[in-house]
Coordinates of C-alpha atoms in Angstrom, one line a residue:
Chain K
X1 CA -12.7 -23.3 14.5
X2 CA -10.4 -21.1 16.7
X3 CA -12.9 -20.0 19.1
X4 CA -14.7 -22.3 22.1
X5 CA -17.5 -21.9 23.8
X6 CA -16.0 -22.0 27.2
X7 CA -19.8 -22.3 29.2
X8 CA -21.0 -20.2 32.1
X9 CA -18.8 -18.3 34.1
X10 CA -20.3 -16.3 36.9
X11 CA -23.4 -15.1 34.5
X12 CA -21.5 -14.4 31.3
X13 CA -20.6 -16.2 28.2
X14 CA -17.0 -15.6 27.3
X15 CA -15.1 -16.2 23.7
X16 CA -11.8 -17.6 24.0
X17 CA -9.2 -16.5 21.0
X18 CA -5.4 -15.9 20.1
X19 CA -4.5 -13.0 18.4
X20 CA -1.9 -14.0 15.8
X21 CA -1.1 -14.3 12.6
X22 CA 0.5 -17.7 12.3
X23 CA 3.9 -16.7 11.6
X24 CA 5.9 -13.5 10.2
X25 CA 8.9 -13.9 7.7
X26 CA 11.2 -10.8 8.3
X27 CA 13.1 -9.3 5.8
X28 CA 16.6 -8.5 7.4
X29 CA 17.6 -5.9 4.1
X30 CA 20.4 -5.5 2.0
X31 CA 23.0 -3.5 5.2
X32 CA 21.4 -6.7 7.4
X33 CA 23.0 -9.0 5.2
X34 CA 26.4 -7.6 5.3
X35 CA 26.1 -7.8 9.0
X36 CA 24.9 -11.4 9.0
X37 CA 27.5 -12.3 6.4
X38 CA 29.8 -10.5 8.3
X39 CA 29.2 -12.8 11.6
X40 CA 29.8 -15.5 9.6
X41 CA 33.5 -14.5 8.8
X42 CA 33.8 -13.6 12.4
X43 CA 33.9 -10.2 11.5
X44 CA 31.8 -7.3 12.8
X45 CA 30.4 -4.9 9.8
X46 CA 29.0 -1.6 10.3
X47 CA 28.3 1.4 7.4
X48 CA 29.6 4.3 7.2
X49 CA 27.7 7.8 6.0
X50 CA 30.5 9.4 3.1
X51 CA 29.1 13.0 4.3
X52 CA 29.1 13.2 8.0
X53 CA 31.4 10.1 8.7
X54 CA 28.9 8.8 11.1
X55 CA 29.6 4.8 11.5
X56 CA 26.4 2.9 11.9
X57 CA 26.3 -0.6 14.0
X58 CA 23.9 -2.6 13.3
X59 CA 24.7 -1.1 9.4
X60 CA 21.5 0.8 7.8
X61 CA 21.3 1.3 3.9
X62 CA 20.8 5.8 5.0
X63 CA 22.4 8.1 7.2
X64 CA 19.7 9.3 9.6
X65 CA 20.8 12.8 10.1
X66 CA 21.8 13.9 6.5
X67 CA 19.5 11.4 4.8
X68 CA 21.8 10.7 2.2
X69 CA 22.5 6.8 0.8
X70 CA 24.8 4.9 2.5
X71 CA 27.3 2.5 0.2
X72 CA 30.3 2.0 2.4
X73 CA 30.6 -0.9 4.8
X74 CA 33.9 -0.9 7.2
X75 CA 34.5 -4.0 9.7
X76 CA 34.9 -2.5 13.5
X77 CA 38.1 -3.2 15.3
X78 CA 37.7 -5.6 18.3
X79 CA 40.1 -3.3 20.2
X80 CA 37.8 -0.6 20.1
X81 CA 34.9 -2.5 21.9
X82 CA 33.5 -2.2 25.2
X83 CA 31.0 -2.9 27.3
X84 CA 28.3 -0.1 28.0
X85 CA 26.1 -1.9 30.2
X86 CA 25.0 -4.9 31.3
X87 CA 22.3 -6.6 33.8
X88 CA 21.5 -9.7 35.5
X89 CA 18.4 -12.3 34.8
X90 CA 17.4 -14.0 37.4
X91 CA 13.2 -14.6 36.3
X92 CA 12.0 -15.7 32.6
X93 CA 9.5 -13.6 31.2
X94 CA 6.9 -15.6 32.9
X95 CA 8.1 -15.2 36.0
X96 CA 10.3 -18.4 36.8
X97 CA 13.3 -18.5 38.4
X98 CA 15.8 -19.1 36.0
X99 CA 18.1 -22.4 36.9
X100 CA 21.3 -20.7 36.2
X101 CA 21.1 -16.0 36.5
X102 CA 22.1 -15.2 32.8
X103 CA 23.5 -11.8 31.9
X104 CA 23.1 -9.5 29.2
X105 CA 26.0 -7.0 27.8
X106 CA 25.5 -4.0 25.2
X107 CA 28.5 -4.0 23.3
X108 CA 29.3 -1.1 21.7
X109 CA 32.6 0.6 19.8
X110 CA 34.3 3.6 20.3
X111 CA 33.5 6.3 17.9
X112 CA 30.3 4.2 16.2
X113 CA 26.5 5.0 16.5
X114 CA 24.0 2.1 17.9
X115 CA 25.5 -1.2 19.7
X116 CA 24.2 -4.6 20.4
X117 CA 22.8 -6.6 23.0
X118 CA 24.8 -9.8 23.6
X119 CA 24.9 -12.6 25.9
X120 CA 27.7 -12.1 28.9
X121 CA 29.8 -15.2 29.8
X122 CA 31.9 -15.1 32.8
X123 CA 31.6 -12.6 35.7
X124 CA 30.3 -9.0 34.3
X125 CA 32.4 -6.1 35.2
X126 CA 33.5 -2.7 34.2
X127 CA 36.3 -2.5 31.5
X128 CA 38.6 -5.1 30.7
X129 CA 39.3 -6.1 27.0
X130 CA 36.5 -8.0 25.3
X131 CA 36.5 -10.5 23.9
X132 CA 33.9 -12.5 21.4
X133 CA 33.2 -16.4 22.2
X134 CA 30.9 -17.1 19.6
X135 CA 29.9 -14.9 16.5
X136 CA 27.0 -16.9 16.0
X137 CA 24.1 -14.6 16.5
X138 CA 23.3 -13.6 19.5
X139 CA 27.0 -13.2 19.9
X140 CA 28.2 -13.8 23.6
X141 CA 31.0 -12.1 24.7
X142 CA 33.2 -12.1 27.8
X143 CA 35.3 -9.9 29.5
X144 CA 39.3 -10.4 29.6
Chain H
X1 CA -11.7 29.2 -2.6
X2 CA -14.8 28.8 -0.2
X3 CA -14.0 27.3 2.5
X4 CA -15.8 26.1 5.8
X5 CA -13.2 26.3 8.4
X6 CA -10.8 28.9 9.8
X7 CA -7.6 28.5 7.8
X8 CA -4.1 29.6 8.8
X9 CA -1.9 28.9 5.8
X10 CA -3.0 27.8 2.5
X11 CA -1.3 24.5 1.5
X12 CA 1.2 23.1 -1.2
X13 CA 2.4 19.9 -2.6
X14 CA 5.9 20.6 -3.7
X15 CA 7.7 17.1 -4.0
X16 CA 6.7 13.3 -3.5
X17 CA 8.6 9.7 -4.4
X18 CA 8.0 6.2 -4.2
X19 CA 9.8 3.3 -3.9
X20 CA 8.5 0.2 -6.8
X21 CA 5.6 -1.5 -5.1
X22 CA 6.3 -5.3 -5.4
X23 CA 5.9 -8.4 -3.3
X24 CA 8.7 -9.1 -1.2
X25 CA 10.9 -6.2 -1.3
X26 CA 14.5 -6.6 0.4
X27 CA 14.6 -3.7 2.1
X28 CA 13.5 -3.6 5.7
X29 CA 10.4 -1.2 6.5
X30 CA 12.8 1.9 7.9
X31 CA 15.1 1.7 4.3
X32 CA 11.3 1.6 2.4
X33 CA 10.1 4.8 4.3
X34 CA 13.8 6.6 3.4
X35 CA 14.0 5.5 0.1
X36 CA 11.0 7.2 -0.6
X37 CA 11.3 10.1 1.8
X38 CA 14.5 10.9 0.2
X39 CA 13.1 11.5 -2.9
X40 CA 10.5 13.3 -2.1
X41 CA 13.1 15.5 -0.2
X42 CA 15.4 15.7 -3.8
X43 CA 12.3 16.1 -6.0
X44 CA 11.4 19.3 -3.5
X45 CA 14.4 21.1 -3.7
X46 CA 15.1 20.7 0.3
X47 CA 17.3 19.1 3.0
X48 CA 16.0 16.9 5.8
X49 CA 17.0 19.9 8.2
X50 CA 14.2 22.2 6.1
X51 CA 11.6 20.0 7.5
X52 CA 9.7 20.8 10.7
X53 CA 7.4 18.1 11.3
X54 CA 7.2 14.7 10.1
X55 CA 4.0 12.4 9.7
X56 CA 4.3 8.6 9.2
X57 CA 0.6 6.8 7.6
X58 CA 1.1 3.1 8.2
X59 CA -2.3 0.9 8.6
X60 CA -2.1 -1.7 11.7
X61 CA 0.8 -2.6 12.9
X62 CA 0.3 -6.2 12.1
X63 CA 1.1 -6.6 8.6
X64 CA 4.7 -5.2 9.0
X65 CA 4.7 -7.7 12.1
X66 CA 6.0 -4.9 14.3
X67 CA 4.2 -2.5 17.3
X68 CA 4.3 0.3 17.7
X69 CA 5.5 0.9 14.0
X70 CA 5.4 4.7 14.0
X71 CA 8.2 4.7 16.7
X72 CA 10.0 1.9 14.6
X73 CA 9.7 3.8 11.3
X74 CA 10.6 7.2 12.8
X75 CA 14.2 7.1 12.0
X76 CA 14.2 6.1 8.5
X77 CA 11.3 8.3 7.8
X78 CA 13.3 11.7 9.0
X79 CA 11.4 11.6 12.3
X80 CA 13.8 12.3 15.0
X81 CA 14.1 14.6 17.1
X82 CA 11.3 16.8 15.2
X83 CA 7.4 16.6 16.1
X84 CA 6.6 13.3 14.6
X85 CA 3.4 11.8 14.6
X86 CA 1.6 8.4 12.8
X87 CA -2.0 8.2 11.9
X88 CA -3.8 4.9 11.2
X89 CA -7.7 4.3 9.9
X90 CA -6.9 1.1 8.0
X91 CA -7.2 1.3 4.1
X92 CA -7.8 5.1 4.4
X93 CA -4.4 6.1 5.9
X94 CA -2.2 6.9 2.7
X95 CA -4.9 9.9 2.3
X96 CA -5.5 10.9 5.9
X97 CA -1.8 10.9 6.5
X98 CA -1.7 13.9 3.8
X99 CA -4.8 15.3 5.1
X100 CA -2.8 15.2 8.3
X101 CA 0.0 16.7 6.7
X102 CA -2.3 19.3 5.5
X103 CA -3.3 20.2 8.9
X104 CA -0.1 20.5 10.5
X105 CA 0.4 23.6 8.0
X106 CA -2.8 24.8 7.7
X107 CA -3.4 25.4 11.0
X108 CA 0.1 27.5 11.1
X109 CA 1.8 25.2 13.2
X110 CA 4.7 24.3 10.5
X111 CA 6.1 25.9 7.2
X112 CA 7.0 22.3 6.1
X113 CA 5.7 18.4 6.2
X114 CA 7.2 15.3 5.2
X115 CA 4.3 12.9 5.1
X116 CA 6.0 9.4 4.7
X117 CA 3.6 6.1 3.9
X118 CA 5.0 2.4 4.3
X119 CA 3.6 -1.0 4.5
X120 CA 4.9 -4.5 3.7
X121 CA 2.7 -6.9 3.5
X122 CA 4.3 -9.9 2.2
X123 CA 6.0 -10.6 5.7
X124 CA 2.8 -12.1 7.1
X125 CA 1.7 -16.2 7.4
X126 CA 0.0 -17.9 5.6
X127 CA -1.5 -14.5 4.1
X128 CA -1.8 -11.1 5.1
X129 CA -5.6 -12.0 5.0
X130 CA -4.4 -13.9 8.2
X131 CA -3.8 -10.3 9.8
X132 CA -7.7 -9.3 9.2
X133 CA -8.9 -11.6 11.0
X134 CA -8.6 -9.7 14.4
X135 CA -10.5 -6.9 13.1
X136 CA -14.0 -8.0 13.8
X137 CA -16.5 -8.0 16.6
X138 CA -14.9 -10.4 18.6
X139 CA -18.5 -12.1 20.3
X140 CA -20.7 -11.7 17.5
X141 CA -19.0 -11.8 13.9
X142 CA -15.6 -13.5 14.4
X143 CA -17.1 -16.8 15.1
X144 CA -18.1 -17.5 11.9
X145 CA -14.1 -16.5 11.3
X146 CA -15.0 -13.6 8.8
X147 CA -12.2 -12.7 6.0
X148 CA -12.0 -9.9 4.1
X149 CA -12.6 -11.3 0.7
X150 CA -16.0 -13.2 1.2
X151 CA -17.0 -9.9 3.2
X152 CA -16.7 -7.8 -0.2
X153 CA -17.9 -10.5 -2.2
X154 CA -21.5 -10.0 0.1
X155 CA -21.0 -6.3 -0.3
X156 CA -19.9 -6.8 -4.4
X157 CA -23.3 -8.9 -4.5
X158 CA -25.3 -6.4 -3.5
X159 CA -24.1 -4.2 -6.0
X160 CA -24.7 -6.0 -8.4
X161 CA -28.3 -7.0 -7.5
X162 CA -29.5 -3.6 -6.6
X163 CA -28.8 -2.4 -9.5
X164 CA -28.6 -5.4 -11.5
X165 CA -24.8 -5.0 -12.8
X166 CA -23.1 -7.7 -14.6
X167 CA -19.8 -9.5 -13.7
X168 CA -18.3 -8.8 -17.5
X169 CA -19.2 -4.5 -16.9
X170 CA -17.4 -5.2 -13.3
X171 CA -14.3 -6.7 -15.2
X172 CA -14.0 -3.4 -17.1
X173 CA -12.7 -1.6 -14.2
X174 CA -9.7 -4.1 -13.5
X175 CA -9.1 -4.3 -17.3
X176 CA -8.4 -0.5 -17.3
X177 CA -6.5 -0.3 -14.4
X178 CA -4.3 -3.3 -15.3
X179 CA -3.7 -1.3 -18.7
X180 CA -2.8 2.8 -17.1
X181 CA -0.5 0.5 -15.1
X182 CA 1.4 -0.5 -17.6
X183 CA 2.6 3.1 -18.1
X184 CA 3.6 3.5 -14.6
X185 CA 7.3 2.7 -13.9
X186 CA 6.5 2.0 -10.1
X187 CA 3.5 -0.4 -10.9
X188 CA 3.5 -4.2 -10.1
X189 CA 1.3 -5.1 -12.5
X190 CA 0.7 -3.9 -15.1
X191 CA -0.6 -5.6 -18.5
X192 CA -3.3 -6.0 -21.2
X193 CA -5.7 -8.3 -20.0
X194 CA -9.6 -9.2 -21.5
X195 CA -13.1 -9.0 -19.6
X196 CA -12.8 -13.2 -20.6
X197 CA -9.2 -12.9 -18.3
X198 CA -11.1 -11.9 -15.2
X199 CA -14.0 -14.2 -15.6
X200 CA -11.7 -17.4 -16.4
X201 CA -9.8 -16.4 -13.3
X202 CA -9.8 -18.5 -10.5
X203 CA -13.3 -17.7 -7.7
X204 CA -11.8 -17.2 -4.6
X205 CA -15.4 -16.2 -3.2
X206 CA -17.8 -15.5 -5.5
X207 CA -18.7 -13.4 -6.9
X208 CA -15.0 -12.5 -6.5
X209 CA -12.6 -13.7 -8.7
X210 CA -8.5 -13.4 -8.8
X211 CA -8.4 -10.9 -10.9
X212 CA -11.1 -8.9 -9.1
X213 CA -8.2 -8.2 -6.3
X214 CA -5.3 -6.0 -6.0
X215 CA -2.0 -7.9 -5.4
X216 CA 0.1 -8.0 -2.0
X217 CA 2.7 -5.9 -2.2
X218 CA 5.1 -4.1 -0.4
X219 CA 6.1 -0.3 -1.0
X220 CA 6.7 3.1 0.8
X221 CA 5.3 6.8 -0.4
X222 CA 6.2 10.3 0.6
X223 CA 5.4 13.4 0.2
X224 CA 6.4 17.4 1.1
X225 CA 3.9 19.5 1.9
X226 CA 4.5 23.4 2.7
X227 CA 3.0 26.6 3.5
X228 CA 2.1 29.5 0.4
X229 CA 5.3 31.2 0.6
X230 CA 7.6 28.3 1.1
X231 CA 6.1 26.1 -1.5
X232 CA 6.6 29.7 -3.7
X233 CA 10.3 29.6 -3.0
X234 CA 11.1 26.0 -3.7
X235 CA 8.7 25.8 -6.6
X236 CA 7.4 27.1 -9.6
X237 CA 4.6 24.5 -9.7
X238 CA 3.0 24.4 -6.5
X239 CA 0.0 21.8 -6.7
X240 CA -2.8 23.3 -4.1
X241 CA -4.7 21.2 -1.2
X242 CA -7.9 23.1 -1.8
X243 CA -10.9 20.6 -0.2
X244 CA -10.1 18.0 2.4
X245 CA -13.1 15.5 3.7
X246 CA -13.1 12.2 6.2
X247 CA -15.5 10.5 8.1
X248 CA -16.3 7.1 9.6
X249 CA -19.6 5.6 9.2
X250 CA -21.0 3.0 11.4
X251 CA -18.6 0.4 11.9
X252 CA -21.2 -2.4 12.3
X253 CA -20.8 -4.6 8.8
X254 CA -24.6 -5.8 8.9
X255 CA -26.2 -2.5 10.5
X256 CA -25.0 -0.6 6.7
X257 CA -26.6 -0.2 3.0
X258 CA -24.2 -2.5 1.1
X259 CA -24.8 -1.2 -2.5
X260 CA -23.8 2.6 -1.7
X261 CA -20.7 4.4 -0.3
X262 CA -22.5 6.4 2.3
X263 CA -19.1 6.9 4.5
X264 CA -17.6 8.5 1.5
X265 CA -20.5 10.9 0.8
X266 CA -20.3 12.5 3.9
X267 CA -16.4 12.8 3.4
X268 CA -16.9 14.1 -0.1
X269 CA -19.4 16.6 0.6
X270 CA -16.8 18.2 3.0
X271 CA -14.2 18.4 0.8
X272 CA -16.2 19.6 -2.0
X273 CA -17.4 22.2 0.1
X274 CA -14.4 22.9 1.0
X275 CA -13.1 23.3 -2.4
X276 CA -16.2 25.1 -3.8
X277 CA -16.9 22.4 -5.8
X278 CA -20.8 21.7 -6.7
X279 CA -21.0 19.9 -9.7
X280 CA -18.1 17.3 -9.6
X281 CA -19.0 15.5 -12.6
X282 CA -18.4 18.8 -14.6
X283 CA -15.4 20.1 -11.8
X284 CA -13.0 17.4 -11.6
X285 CA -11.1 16.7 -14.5
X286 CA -9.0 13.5 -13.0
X287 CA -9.6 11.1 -10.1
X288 CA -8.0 8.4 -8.2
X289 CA -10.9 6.5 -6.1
X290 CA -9.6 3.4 -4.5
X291 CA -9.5 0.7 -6.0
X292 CA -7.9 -2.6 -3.6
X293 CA -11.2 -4.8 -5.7
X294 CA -12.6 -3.5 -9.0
X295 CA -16.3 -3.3 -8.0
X296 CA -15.0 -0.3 -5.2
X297 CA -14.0 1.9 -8.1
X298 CA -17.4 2.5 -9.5
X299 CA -19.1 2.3 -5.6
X300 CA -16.7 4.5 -4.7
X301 CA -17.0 6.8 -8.1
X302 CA -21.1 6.6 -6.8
X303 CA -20.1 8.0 -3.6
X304 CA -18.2 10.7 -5.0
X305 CA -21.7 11.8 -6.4
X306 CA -19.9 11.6 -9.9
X307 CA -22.4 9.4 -11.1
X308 CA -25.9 8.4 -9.8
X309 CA -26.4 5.3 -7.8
X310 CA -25.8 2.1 -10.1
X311 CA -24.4 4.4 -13.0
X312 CA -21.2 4.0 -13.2
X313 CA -20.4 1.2 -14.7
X314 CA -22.3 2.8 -17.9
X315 CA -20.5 5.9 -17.9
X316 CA -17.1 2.9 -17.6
X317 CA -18.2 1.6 -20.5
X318 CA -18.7 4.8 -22.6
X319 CA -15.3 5.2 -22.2
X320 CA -15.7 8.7 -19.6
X321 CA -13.3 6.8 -16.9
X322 CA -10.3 5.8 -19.6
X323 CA -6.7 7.8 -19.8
X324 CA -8.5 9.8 -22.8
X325 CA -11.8 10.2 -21.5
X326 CA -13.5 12.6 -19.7
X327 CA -12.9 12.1 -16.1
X328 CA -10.0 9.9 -16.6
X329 CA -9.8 7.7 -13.1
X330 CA -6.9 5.8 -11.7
X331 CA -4.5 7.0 -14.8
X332 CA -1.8 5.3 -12.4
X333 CA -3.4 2.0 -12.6
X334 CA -4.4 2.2 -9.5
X335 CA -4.3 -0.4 -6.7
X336 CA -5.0 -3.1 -8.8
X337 CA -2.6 -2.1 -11.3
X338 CA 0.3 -0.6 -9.2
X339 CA -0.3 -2.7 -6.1
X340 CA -1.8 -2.8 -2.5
X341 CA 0.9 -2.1 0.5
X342 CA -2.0 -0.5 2.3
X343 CA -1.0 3.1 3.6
X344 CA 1.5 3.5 0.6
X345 CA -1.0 2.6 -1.7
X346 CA -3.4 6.0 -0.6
X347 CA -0.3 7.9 -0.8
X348 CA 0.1 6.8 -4.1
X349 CA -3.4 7.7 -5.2
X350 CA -2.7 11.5 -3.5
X351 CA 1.1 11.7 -5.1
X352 CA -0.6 10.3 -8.7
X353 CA -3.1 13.7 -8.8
X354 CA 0.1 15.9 -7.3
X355 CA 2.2 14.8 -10.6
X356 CA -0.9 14.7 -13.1
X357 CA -1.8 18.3 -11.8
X358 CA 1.7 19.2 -11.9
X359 CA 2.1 17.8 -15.9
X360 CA 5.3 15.5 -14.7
X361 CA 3.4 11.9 -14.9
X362 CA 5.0 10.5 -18.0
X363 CA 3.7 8.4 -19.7
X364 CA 0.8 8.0 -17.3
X365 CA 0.0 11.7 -18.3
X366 CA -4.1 11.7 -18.9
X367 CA -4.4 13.3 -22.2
X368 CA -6.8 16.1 -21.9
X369 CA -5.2 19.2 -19.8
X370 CA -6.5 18.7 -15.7
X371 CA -6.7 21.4 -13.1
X372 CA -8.5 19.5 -10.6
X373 CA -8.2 16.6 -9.2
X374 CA -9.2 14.2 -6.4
X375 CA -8.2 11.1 -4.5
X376 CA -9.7 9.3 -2.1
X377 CA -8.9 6.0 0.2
X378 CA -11.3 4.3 2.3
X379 CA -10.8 1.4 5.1
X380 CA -10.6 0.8 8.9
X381 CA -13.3 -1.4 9.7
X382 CA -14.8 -0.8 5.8
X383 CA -16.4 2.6 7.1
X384 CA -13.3 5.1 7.1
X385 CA -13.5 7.4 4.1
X386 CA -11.1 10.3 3.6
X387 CA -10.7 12.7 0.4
X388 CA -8.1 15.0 -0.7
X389 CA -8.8 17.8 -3.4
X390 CA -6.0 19.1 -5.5
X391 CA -5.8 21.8 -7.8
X392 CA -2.8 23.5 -10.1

């Protein structure tokens, strides 16, 4: 049984429980797969809409303005990245102070829809080239 | 038309599409809701910048193993930056999110609707069953760990006792669903299969049996919608929203009549009132009630007042619910046939009357001519029931 009965506390009985299913298997679609093939060849693929020209990182199957199918996939120039943002971690998500602060980057391209989120190695500052350490995914990235 | 509210606009259908229903689809969710939204969009006649307000049906975010899936569909359903909203009662989504729809032009708020269904429900482990489990009174039913299927099979029981109904007149219902879905190119599954078929299959909980159950499957629906005079623009077939009916009954399982639909009743008699309808039986010339296990076609016919309490599965087996007969229900093969991705599957069901009242359902075309029709969904906690009435 999933549930306990956990006994008297102050004068009520209380259930115990996890809401879960016990695991999910995502689907990462047929543009995902590009992109994940993509990191493998240490290459960064995004799609490209044939009507409005709009490139798409991470690449999507459809346009989302002109709704039309998307077929073409083009691999992003390095020399056009840079980074957008980035923050500082100092606590966990359960509120533990980390060991070592870790920093997060959104990497994006000039000229391309969407970025990602990537892990920041070095000292984070504002432009510089970029350059990517480990195409594994979550890709980290550090600045030159 | 009689109606019992204060109405605007009157209503259209004027386009729909569907992606296959299958289990395991590659797409992600967002690509599901495009594919079909798109051709809904190409079947209407319009552009994505002709629609004013979007509506995304998707039943709890768990099965897709995302929150807040509304936001996360949005984009691939044509939702941003326009009013966008998502509507969730469970199993009765696919229809209220067109009943939503229907609203949103009705009451003069928008010329044009793009009402987008999607669920995948192959993503969850072990089962999507898993998922259900969350959904019950959490101090006094889900200790005994309640699923869904040995829940129906009490509700199937007393059916079938009330009104002393056999397994083998049961079996019927999944035998002509399984069949009409053979002529549907979007089905799942589809065959010819015997009354022996069902009753050899394997008893998951009886008095439920495999082939008693609608398959998992994944899938996305859509659906344009418009006011009189734009549906009259784009289209020379408008199919009509004339009656629309929902209501939840009691959500406690044990506190409710087992053997009849009541919820659906109460959501039928609005939308027949609606509609001006008084005798369906003789009214309706084609139906979709839903279908996810074969017994809640003929409860569900019974709660459409089509046939008396424990009739239904006579009038089944005279042959009055088959493609040729005279109230042909689920010509689409319904879910058991076509599948069960939850809010896609009531869209279905709503977009199956649209093209049968429109004459453009192939080879799933009933054979008699229809200028009426109905579907209906029903879920939530078991007590959400919503209609939609359709005429030509």
């Amino acid at each position: 049984m999933s549930w306990e009965k956990e006994g008297k506390e102050g004068s009520l009985l209380k259930w115990y429980d996890i809401m879960e299913a016990e695991k999910y298997e995502y689907t990462v679609g047929p543009a995902g797969e590009r992109f994940f093939q993509g990191l493998k060849e240490n290459k960064i693929i995004g799609s490209k809409c044939k009507k409005c020209g709009k490139v798409y990182l991470p690449p999507r199957i459809y346009c989302e303005d002109c709704f039309t199918k998307i077929e073409e996939y083009v691999e992003l120039k390095l020399d056009d990245a840079y980074l957008d943002s980035f923050t500082t971690i100092y606590q966990d998500d359960d509120g533990q102070k980390l060991a070592e602060p870790v920093h997060i980057g959104l990497l994006r391209f000039k000229g391309v829809n969407g970025g990602l989120f990537c892990y920041l190695e070095g000292t984070p500052k504002k432009g510089g080239r970029i350059r990517v350490s480990n195409f594994n995914y979550p890709l980290r990235i550090s600045i030159e | 038309m009689k109606v019992n509210i204060h109405l605007n606009k009157r209503v259209a259908v004027i386009g729909a599409g569907m992606t296959q229903f299958r289990r395991r689809i590659l797409e992600t969710p967002q690509e599901i809701a495009w594919e079909a939204s798109s051709k809904a969009l190409e079947e209407a006649g319009l552009e994505l910048k002709d629609i004013e307000c979007v509506v995304i049906g998707s039943a709890p975010d768990a099965f897709d193993g995302v929150n807040l899936k509304g936001e996360y569909l949005s984009h691939g359903s044509g939702g941003i930056r326009k009013p966008s909203s998502r509507v969730f009662v469970g199993g009765a989504t696919g229809v209220m999110a067109a009943i939503t729809g229907w609203y949103h032009v009705a009451s003069g708020m928008c010329n044009t609707v793009l009402v987008v269904a999607e669920e995948k429900m192959s993503p969850a482990r072990p089962h999507p069953q898993s998922v259900f489990r969350y959904i019950w009174d959490p101090i006094l039913e889900k200790p005994l760990n309640p699923n869904l299927i040995w829940i129906f099979a009490m509700e199937m029981h007393r059916y079938m006792a009330t009104y002393g109904i056999k397994k083998e007149e049961i079996a019927l219902v999944s035998v002509k669903n399984k069949r009409n879905a053979a002529n549907n190119p979007y089905a799942q599954l589809g065959g010819n299969i015997t009354v022996d078929d069902v009753l050899n299959s394997e008893v998951l909980v009886w008095p439920v049996q495999l082939l008693d159950i609608s398959p998992v499957s994944d899938g996305g629906a859509a659906m344009i919608m418009a006011s009189e005079d734009v549906a009259r623009r784009y289209s020379d077939t408008p199919i009509w929203v004339d009656g629309v009916g929902w209501t939840l009954d009691n959500t406690e399982w044990p506190a409710r009549d087992l053997a009849y639909a009541r919820y659906l009743e109460f959501a039928a008699r609005m939308a027949y009132k609606m509609a001006g309808i008084e005798n369906p039986y003789k009214e309706l010339d084609v139906i979709e009630p839903y279908d996810p296990f074969d017994y809640k076609e003929l409860h569900h016919i019974e709660g459409l007042r089509i046939a008396q309490r424990g009739e239904a599965p006579k009038l089944l087996k005279e042959g009055v619910f088959d493609i040729d007969g005279d109230i042909p229900s689920s010509p689409s093969g319904g879910l058991l046939g076509v599948g069960n991705p939850i809010a896609a599957a009531g869209l279905m069901k709503v977009i199956s009357i649209y093209w049968q009242l429109k004459g453009t359902a192939g080879k799933m075309q009933v054979k008699k001519p229809v200028h009426t029709g109905l579907a209906q969904a029903w879920g939530d906690l078991m007590q959400a029931s919503t209609v939609i009435i359709m005429r030509n």
